[in-house]
Every structure is written in C-alpha cells, then in structure tokens.
Amino acid sequence: MFIEQSVGRRRVVRLLFVLVGVVPCVLLATAAWWRRSAGHVAALERAAAAHLGVPVSIDGVAHPRPGVLRLSRVVVGRAAADAFLEVADVEIEESPEEIRVSVPRVEVAPGAVRLLRDLAAEWIARPARFRQSWVIDVGEVGWALGAAAGIEPAGGWHAECVAAQGSRAVRVRREPACGEEIRVLSRDGRLEAEGRVADGLPAAIAASLLDGAAGAWGEAIGPRAVVRGEIAAVRSPDGWAGTFTGTVDGVIPGGAEAWWRRRIDADARLAFAPLRFAANRLDRCDVELSARGGTVAQELLDALVGSLGCRPGPAYRALDGDAVRRFDTLGCRLLLDEAGLRIEPLAAGRGLVSYQGMSLVEGPTSTLPPARLAWFLAPAGRPAVPASPESAWLISVLPGGGARAGF
C-alpha cells in the first residue's frame, strides 16, 4: 500500500513540475522566438498599415519593457510616390488612452511633410478610427532638401494629437519651447489653423503643408528660400480665409532650378504686410520685393515692359547688347486686390531695377489686370496661360473670376 502511495505522489509531483516549470518555460521561449521572428515583424507591419492607411515596413523589433516597442528602420508611406518618411530608430509606448512615440532624429523631405499632413488630417476627420491621442517627441529634425543642405537643422519638435469636448486638435511646437508652433483645431464643422515661425522654415517645407498646386511654389521660388512670420486661417464651407504676415528670404538664388535660373540671379526678400485670402482666393496682397546686387536677363526686363506695363529706363538696353545685365538694387511694392495690380518703386523717383544710379526699368503708370502677373511669370517661349502648374494655380486664386483652387 505504501509503495502504491509513493508512486502516486511521484506522478503528481512530476505532473506539477511539467505544468509549473516546463510548460511556462516553453511558452516563454515560444513567445521570445515569435517576437524576434519575421512573422511577428510582418504582423506588426500589417497592423500599422491598417491603422495608418499607408504601407509600413519594419526591419527589426525589440521589446525593452512591457508595453513598449523599439523598432529599427521604419518606412511609412510609398517611396515610389515620393510620399514617405524613413526613421532609423523609434520607440512606441501604447496605452488605452494614448500612443507615445519617441524618435532620436529624422530627416524630413517635402514628400514626408505631405504624408504627415495627410495623416494629421485623417486623425482629425476620423475620430471613430483614431480613438487614442498621439504624443510624438523628435530629438532633432533635419531638412532633406538636396541643394539646400546648408539650411541649419531645425532642432527638436514635439507634436500632440488630442481630443476634448467634441473637438480634435493637432499641435506641433519647436523644442526647446520658443513660441514657435503650428496648431490646427477642428470644432463645430470648422477647421482653424494658426502658426508662428521666427527662426525660419524652408519654403519647400512650408509649401508642402498646402493643398494641390499651391505647394509647387515652395520649389519655384528657390531651394534655399526661408519663411518667417505668422499665419491664421479658418476653413468653412466657402473655403479658406485668413492672413499671413511675414517674410520670405533667399528667394530666387543662383542655384534655383528651371526657368528662374535663366532670368535672374539674386538673393531677394519678399515682405508681406499682410497677405489676405478669402473663399480660397487672394483678397489683398501687399508685398515688397527687394534685392541688392545680382544679375538679370534682358528677357526678364522685356517681360516687365511687355507683360506688366513697366517703362524702359535710361539703361534699359546695354550698348553691347548683353543678354545678362548687372544691377545694384532691385525693389518694388506690389499691391494686388480686386481693383487690380499696382507696382510702385520702394523709393520715390527711383527705378524698379537700377545699376550705378541709372534705372533699367521704371514702374508702370496705371493699374493692371491681376492676370498680368501670371503672364509675367510664364516661362519664356511658352504660352502665357497656362504656362506651368505654378502660374495655372496663380490664375485660379487671383482676385476676380476664375476656377476655385485652394490653398
């Protein structure tokens, strides 16, 4: 009897050892293997793609602590369409209320900004799909702008996507906090946006935040152009309305691509005070254009006279017939509204473009139709309308008639 009881106890002990010791170890080993397997990475890619609505690829996954994922070389979006963001390292912590993302460094191109803009718009527009708040911290942001690689790094950025009392908002601010931020708030069927940039944002990056053909202007004015200023806008059923006050420096530098390179080589500044728009169209634009020293093509001077009604100055033609002319100062004020386009010199009695005290071109004496501005910006040798995506978009938003486009 005692032998039978001893055998029974040994069987119970062995069974308990298997259940309590061996089985958990096997399960842990299986889980560890699965978390490092290609199948686990593929499952995470599918889940992320389904949540964001764009393709996602991940090279590696680690689990440093419960509820935290550490991912390596993550690509979000479609590289073939130039709308993607690549991050070398990212840490994600998820809870029922929010998703926190930490990125040490990322290089951002205009295509990546368009992708992030669209994802933020989806988060605002689809609360049933995106129930959690997002908090994103990036240690350092660099601008991937090719020829404009000399632009200083942007420092760190902090982004929040939050919901409260029936409204949803996205806020992006520069770190350490310096008052520079962009806010977008959705409430009562309206979209309210405001932003302030003091240290400078590349024009190509700023333009990527705009819809449609409006974004093409960021590259058209030069790869080293930098925007500073403040914007406030509201989107209602009638479209966007708001104001922009600020400057754009580094306009049309010598390294600019396409047609501007053939017409002007200068480091110019645009100063808006202010630019107003309503119902997706320009309402009033008061801007000063200035540059000191550079060269200008004779064909551009001819376009000023032929398209914008400017008057030839005493030095309008070079005695030796040079196709490229030097200038000391370039300066004009453009006033654009429903009354038309008015062009004035920055200083009374001076020309719009001057060299050694002599005027190459002087301002027009009358108000011009707004469409003349698009004619002037048309590339040489092409029909005036529509000459390019930039000028076609400009015609659509100039004060007066025309098709509605959007900002």
Short mmCIF file of C-alpha atoms in Angstrom, two decimals, residues 82-401:
data_model
loop_
_atom_site.label_atom_id
_atom_site.label_comp_id
_atom_site.label_asym_id
_atom_site.label_seq_id
_atom_site.Cartn_x
_atom_site.Cartn_y
_atom_site.Cartn_z
CA ASP A 82 7.93 60.30 -53.07
CA ALA A 83 5.50 60.43 -50.13
CA PHE A 84 7.26 58.55 -47.37
CA LEU A 85 9.06 59.01 -44.06
CA GLU A 86 12.05 56.89 -43.04
CA VAL A 87 13.09 56.68 -39.39
CA ALA A 88 16.21 54.83 -38.22
CA ASP A 89 15.01 54.22 -34.64
CA VAL A 90 11.66 54.71 -32.97
CA GLU A 91 10.22 53.74 -29.59
CA ILE A 92 6.45 53.31 -29.18
CA GLU A 93 4.54 53.01 -25.91
CA GLU A 94 0.82 52.30 -26.12
CA SER A 95 -1.95 52.55 -23.54
CA PRO A 96 -5.75 52.52 -23.92
CA GLU A 97 -5.79 56.35 -23.93
CA GLU A 98 -2.73 57.33 -25.96
CA ILE A 99 0.19 56.31 -28.12
CA ARG A 100 3.56 57.88 -27.27
CA VAL A 101 6.28 57.91 -29.93
CA SER A 102 9.91 58.87 -29.36
CA VAL A 103 12.36 59.40 -32.25
CA PRO A 104 16.01 60.50 -31.72
CA ARG A 105 16.45 62.04 -35.19
CA VAL A 106 14.73 62.14 -38.56
CA GLU A 107 15.46 63.71 -41.96
CA VAL A 108 12.32 65.31 -43.40
CA ALA A 109 11.75 65.98 -47.11
CA PRO A 110 8.75 67.81 -48.64
CA GLY A 111 7.18 64.46 -49.56
CA ALA A 112 7.37 63.36 -45.91
CA VAL A 113 5.66 66.59 -44.83
CA ARG A 114 2.81 65.94 -47.27
CA LEU A 115 2.44 62.43 -45.84
CA LEU A 116 2.38 63.72 -42.25
CA ARG A 117 -0.09 66.44 -43.24
CA ASP A 118 -2.45 63.84 -44.71
CA LEU A 119 -2.13 61.57 -41.67
CA ALA A 120 -2.92 64.51 -39.35
CA ALA A 121 -5.95 65.39 -41.50
CA GLU A 122 -7.15 61.76 -41.25
CA TRP A 123 -6.70 61.81 -37.46
CA ILE A 124 -8.81 64.96 -37.21
CA ALA A 125 -11.50 63.82 -39.64
CA ARG A 126 -11.97 60.22 -38.42
CA PRO A 127 -12.41 60.05 -34.64
CA ALA A 128 -14.02 56.61 -34.84
CA ARG A 129 -10.87 55.24 -36.44
CA PHE A 130 -8.30 57.12 -34.35
CA ARG A 131 -9.64 56.91 -30.80
CA GLN A 132 -6.31 57.30 -29.00
CA SER A 133 -4.34 60.50 -28.57
CA TRP A 134 -0.86 60.69 -30.08
CA VAL A 135 2.18 62.30 -28.45
CA ILE A 136 5.34 62.42 -30.57
CA ASP A 137 8.77 63.68 -29.49
CA VAL A 138 11.60 64.07 -32.00
CA GLY A 139 15.05 64.92 -30.64
CA GLU A 140 16.33 66.53 -33.84
CA VAL A 141 14.78 67.25 -37.24
CA GLY A 142 16.93 67.82 -40.32
CA TRP A 143 15.67 69.09 -43.67
CA ALA A 144 16.32 66.76 -46.63
CA LEU A 145 16.31 69.38 -49.39
CA GLY A 146 19.12 68.39 -51.75
CA ALA A 147 20.71 71.61 -52.99
CA ALA A 148 19.54 73.37 -49.81
CA ALA A 149 21.54 71.11 -47.50
CA GLY A 150 23.16 74.19 -46.00
CA ILE A 151 19.97 75.16 -44.16
CA GLU A 152 20.52 74.79 -40.43
CA PRO A 153 18.92 71.81 -38.64
CA ALA A 154 15.51 72.51 -37.17
CA GLY A 155 16.25 71.29 -33.62
CA GLY A 156 13.69 69.17 -31.82
CA TRP A 157 9.92 69.08 -32.29
CA HIS A 158 7.02 68.00 -30.07
CA ALA A 159 3.66 67.02 -31.62
CA GLU A 160 0.32 66.26 -29.99
CA CYS A 161 -2.93 64.93 -31.45
CA VAL A 162 -5.60 65.27 -28.74
CA ALA A 163 -9.38 65.27 -28.41
CA ALA A 164 -11.54 67.03 -25.81
CA GLN A 165 -15.21 68.03 -25.55
CA GLY A 166 -16.11 67.15 -29.11
CA SER A 167 -13.14 68.95 -30.71
CA ARG A 168 -9.91 67.48 -32.06
CA ALA A 169 -6.62 69.32 -32.38
CA VAL A 170 -3.08 68.87 -33.66
CA ARG A 171 -0.25 70.97 -32.23
CA VAL A 172 3.39 70.96 -33.32
CA ARG A 173 5.95 73.09 -31.49
CA ARG A 174 9.70 73.52 -31.67
CA GLU A 175 11.78 72.24 -28.77
CA PRO A 176 13.10 73.66 -26.56
CA ALA A 177 9.95 75.78 -26.38
CA CYS A 178 10.48 79.17 -28.06
CA GLY A 179 6.94 80.19 -29.03
CA GLU A 180 7.17 78.63 -32.49
CA GLU A 181 4.28 76.30 -33.17
CA ILE A 182 1.54 75.25 -35.58
CA ARG A 183 -1.98 74.50 -34.34
CA VAL A 184 -4.96 73.02 -36.16
CA LEU A 185 -8.30 72.74 -34.35
CA SER A 186 -11.50 71.11 -35.61
CA ARG A 187 -14.75 72.11 -33.95
CA ASP A 188 -18.33 72.91 -34.92
CA GLY A 189 -17.67 71.92 -38.55
CA ARG A 190 -14.83 74.44 -38.94
CA LEU A 191 -11.09 73.96 -39.21
CA GLU A 192 -8.98 76.64 -37.54
CA ALA A 193 -5.23 76.87 -38.18
CA GLU A 194 -2.57 79.20 -36.88
CA GLY A 195 1.20 79.16 -36.90
CA ARG A 196 4.20 81.22 -35.90
CA VAL A 197 7.76 80.73 -37.13
CA ALA A 198 10.57 83.07 -36.08
CA ASP A 199 13.78 81.09 -36.68
CA GLY A 200 12.76 80.15 -40.20
CA LEU A 201 11.14 77.26 -42.06
CA PRO A 202 12.30 76.23 -45.55
CA ALA A 203 9.78 77.44 -48.12
CA ALA A 204 9.66 73.98 -49.72
CA ILE A 205 8.66 72.51 -46.33
CA ALA A 206 6.10 75.25 -45.62
CA ALA A 207 4.57 74.89 -49.09
CA SER A 208 4.19 71.14 -48.57
CA LEU A 209 1.60 71.90 -45.91
CA LEU A 210 -0.63 73.45 -48.61
CA ASP A 211 -3.03 71.53 -50.82
CA GLY A 212 -2.72 70.88 -54.53
CA ALA A 213 -0.70 73.05 -56.89
CA ALA A 214 -0.16 75.69 -54.20
CA GLY A 215 2.67 73.53 -52.85
CA ALA A 216 4.63 73.87 -56.10
CA TRP A 217 5.56 77.46 -55.21
CA GLY A 218 7.88 76.28 -52.47
CA GLU A 219 10.35 74.93 -55.02
CA ALA A 220 9.64 77.56 -57.68
CA ILE A 221 10.98 80.42 -55.54
CA GLY A 222 14.25 78.64 -54.82
CA PRO A 223 15.56 75.73 -52.74
CA ARG A 224 17.15 77.99 -50.10
CA ALA A 225 14.14 80.24 -49.51
CA VAL A 226 13.17 80.51 -45.82
CA VAL A 227 9.79 81.61 -44.43
CA ARG A 228 9.31 83.59 -41.21
CA GLY A 229 6.09 85.06 -39.90
CA GLU A 230 2.59 84.34 -38.63
CA ILE A 231 -0.49 82.86 -40.27
CA ALA A 232 -4.07 82.50 -39.09
CA ALA A 233 -6.71 80.80 -41.22
CA VAL A 234 -10.19 79.26 -40.96
CA ARG A 235 -11.75 76.74 -43.34
CA SER A 236 -15.53 76.94 -43.67
CA PRO A 237 -17.89 75.62 -46.39
CA ASP A 238 -16.81 78.63 -48.50
CA GLY A 239 -13.15 77.62 -48.34
CA TRP A 240 -10.08 79.01 -46.58
CA ALA A 241 -9.91 82.57 -45.25
CA GLY A 242 -7.16 84.24 -43.24
CA THR A 243 -3.99 86.33 -43.23
CA PHE A 244 -0.22 85.87 -43.48
CA THR A 245 2.28 88.44 -42.27
CA GLY A 246 5.99 87.78 -42.58
CA THR A 247 8.99 87.46 -44.87
CA VAL A 248 10.49 85.01 -47.34
CA ASP A 249 14.29 85.34 -47.58
CA GLY A 250 16.63 83.72 -50.11
CA VAL A 251 14.13 84.00 -52.97
CA ILE A 252 15.38 83.03 -56.44
CA PRO A 253 19.05 82.32 -55.62
CA GLY A 254 21.52 81.47 -58.36
CA GLY A 255 21.08 77.75 -57.76
CA ALA A 256 17.32 77.80 -58.40
CA GLU A 257 16.13 75.24 -60.89
CA ALA A 258 14.04 75.58 -64.05
CA TRP A 259 13.18 78.87 -65.68
CA TRP A 260 14.14 81.34 -62.95
CA ARG A 261 17.80 80.40 -63.29
CA ARG A 262 17.78 81.70 -66.84
CA ARG A 263 16.23 85.03 -65.87
CA ILE A 264 17.61 86.28 -62.57
CA ASP A 265 20.42 85.53 -60.14
CA ALA A 266 19.90 87.32 -56.84
CA ASP A 267 19.26 86.75 -53.18
CA ALA A 268 15.95 88.54 -52.75
CA ARG A 269 13.42 89.08 -49.98
CA LEU A 270 9.63 89.19 -50.01
CA ALA A 271 7.98 91.07 -47.13
CA PHE A 272 4.20 90.61 -46.77
CA ALA A 273 2.24 93.18 -44.77
CA PRO A 274 -0.15 91.43 -44.94
CA LEU A 275 -1.45 88.86 -47.42
CA ARG A 276 -5.19 88.24 -47.03
CA PHE A 277 -7.25 85.48 -48.61
CA ALA A 278 -10.94 84.55 -48.50
CA ALA A 279 -13.03 81.77 -50.07
CA ASN A 280 -9.84 80.12 -51.40
CA ARG A 281 -8.79 83.25 -53.31
CA LEU A 282 -6.39 86.11 -52.72
CA ASP A 283 -8.27 89.09 -51.32
CA ARG A 284 -5.41 91.55 -50.88
CA CYS A 285 -1.64 91.24 -51.16
CA ASP A 286 0.73 94.00 -50.08
CA VAL A 287 4.29 92.79 -50.64
CA GLU A 288 7.70 94.38 -51.03
CA LEU A 289 10.35 92.68 -53.18
CA SER A 290 13.96 93.76 -52.64
CA ALA A 291 17.46 92.59 -53.55
CA ARG A 292 20.93 94.11 -53.53
CA GLY A 293 23.35 93.10 -56.23
CA GLY A 294 22.92 90.42 -58.85
CA THR A 295 22.24 89.80 -62.50
CA VAL A 296 19.05 89.81 -64.51
CA ALA A 297 18.36 88.54 -68.01
CA GLN A 298 17.34 91.08 -70.63
CA GLU A 299 14.36 88.84 -71.42
CA LEU A 300 13.07 89.43 -67.86
CA LEU A 301 13.37 93.19 -68.34
CA ASP A 302 11.46 92.78 -71.62
CA ALA A 303 8.77 90.80 -69.77
CA LEU A 304 8.43 93.60 -67.21
CA VAL A 305 7.79 96.05 -70.03
CA GLY A 306 5.67 93.75 -72.20
CA SER A 307 3.55 91.96 -69.58
CA LEU A 308 3.43 94.37 -66.65
CA GLY A 309 3.42 97.70 -68.44
CA CYS A 310 6.69 98.91 -66.93
CA ARG A 311 8.61 101.70 -68.65
CA PRO A 312 12.14 101.35 -70.04
CA GLY A 313 14.73 103.34 -68.09
CA PRO A 314 17.80 105.14 -69.41
CA ALA A 315 19.89 101.96 -69.03
CA TYR A 316 17.21 99.59 -70.36
CA ARG A 317 19.41 98.30 -73.20
CA ALA A 318 23.12 97.52 -72.93
CA LEU A 319 25.28 99.23 -75.54
CA ASP A 320 27.00 95.93 -76.32
CA GLY A 321 23.70 94.02 -76.43
CA ASP A 322 24.43 91.79 -73.40
CA ALA A 323 21.70 89.24 -72.68
CA VAL A 324 22.57 89.30 -68.95
CA ARG A 325 22.59 92.61 -67.09
CA ARG A 326 24.07 93.54 -63.73
CA PHE A 327 22.11 95.55 -61.16
CA ASP A 328 22.87 97.18 -57.81
CA THR A 329 19.36 97.44 -56.41
CA LEU A 330 16.03 95.81 -57.17
CA GLY A 331 13.00 96.98 -55.25
CA CYS A 332 9.28 97.35 -55.74
CA ARG A 333 5.99 97.25 -53.88
CA LEU A 334 3.14 95.20 -55.33
CA LEU A 335 -0.45 95.93 -54.28
CA LEU A 336 -2.89 93.32 -55.52
CA ASP A 337 -6.64 93.32 -54.86
CA GLU A 338 -9.92 93.36 -56.78
CA ALA A 339 -9.10 96.84 -58.07
CA GLY A 340 -6.11 95.38 -59.91
CA LEU A 341 -2.32 95.22 -59.70
CA ARG A 342 -0.26 98.28 -58.83
CA ILE A 343 3.55 98.31 -58.94
CA GLU A 344 5.49 101.08 -57.23
CA PRO A 345 9.21 101.68 -56.56
CA LEU A 346 10.28 101.37 -52.93
CA ALA A 347 11.71 104.90 -53.05
CA ALA A 348 10.07 107.77 -54.92
CA GLY A 349 11.91 108.83 -58.07
CA ARG A 350 13.88 105.59 -58.38
CA GLY A 351 13.57 102.74 -60.82
CA LEU A 352 12.45 99.21 -60.06
CA VAL A 353 15.87 97.92 -61.18
CA SER A 354 18.96 100.16 -61.12
CA TYR A 355 22.67 99.93 -61.86
CA GLN A 356 25.24 102.59 -60.91
CA GLY A 357 22.47 105.09 -60.25
CA MET A 358 20.77 104.55 -63.61
CA SER A 359 17.36 102.95 -63.96
CA LEU A 360 16.98 99.85 -66.11
CA VAL A 361 13.20 99.65 -65.66
CA GLU A 362 10.70 102.06 -64.08
CA GLY A 363 7.23 101.30 -62.71
CA PRO A 364 4.02 101.43 -64.74
CA THR A 365 1.79 104.49 -64.56
CA SER A 366 -1.54 102.65 -64.42
CA THR A 367 -3.30 99.82 -62.62
CA LEU A 368 -3.10 96.45 -64.37
CA PRO A 369 -5.48 93.47 -64.54
CA PRO A 370 -4.40 90.86 -61.93
CA ALA A 371 -3.94 88.16 -64.62
CA ARG A 372 -0.97 90.12 -65.99
CA LEU A 373 1.05 88.81 -63.03
CA ALA A 374 0.59 85.23 -64.24
CA TRP A 375 1.56 86.31 -67.76
CA PHE A 376 4.77 87.80 -66.44
CA LEU A 377 5.68 84.64 -64.50
CA ALA A 378 5.19 82.39 -67.52
CA PRO A 379 8.42 80.69 -68.66
CA ALA A 380 9.96 82.25 -71.75
CA GLY A 381 8.89 80.70 -75.03
CA ARG A 382 5.65 79.20 -73.67
CA PRO A 383 2.05 80.34 -74.00
CA ALA A 384 1.17 82.78 -71.22
CA VAL A 385 -1.81 80.77 -69.94
CA PRO A 386 -1.45 78.17 -68.63
CA ALA A 387 2.32 78.13 -68.77
CA SER A 388 3.16 75.99 -65.75
CA PRO A 389 1.47 74.44 -62.69
CA GLU A 390 2.57 77.46 -60.66
CA SER A 391 1.10 80.09 -63.00
CA ALA A 392 -2.05 78.00 -63.60
CA TRP A 393 -2.61 77.85 -59.85
CA LEU A 394 -1.91 81.57 -59.50
CA ILE A 395 -4.57 82.44 -62.09
CA SER A 396 -7.09 80.31 -60.20
CA VAL A 397 -6.59 82.23 -56.93
CA LEU A 398 -6.08 85.79 -58.17
CA PRO A 399 -8.76 88.29 -57.14
CA GLY A 400 -11.73 88.22 -59.50
CA GLY A 401 -13.13 85.40 -61.63
#
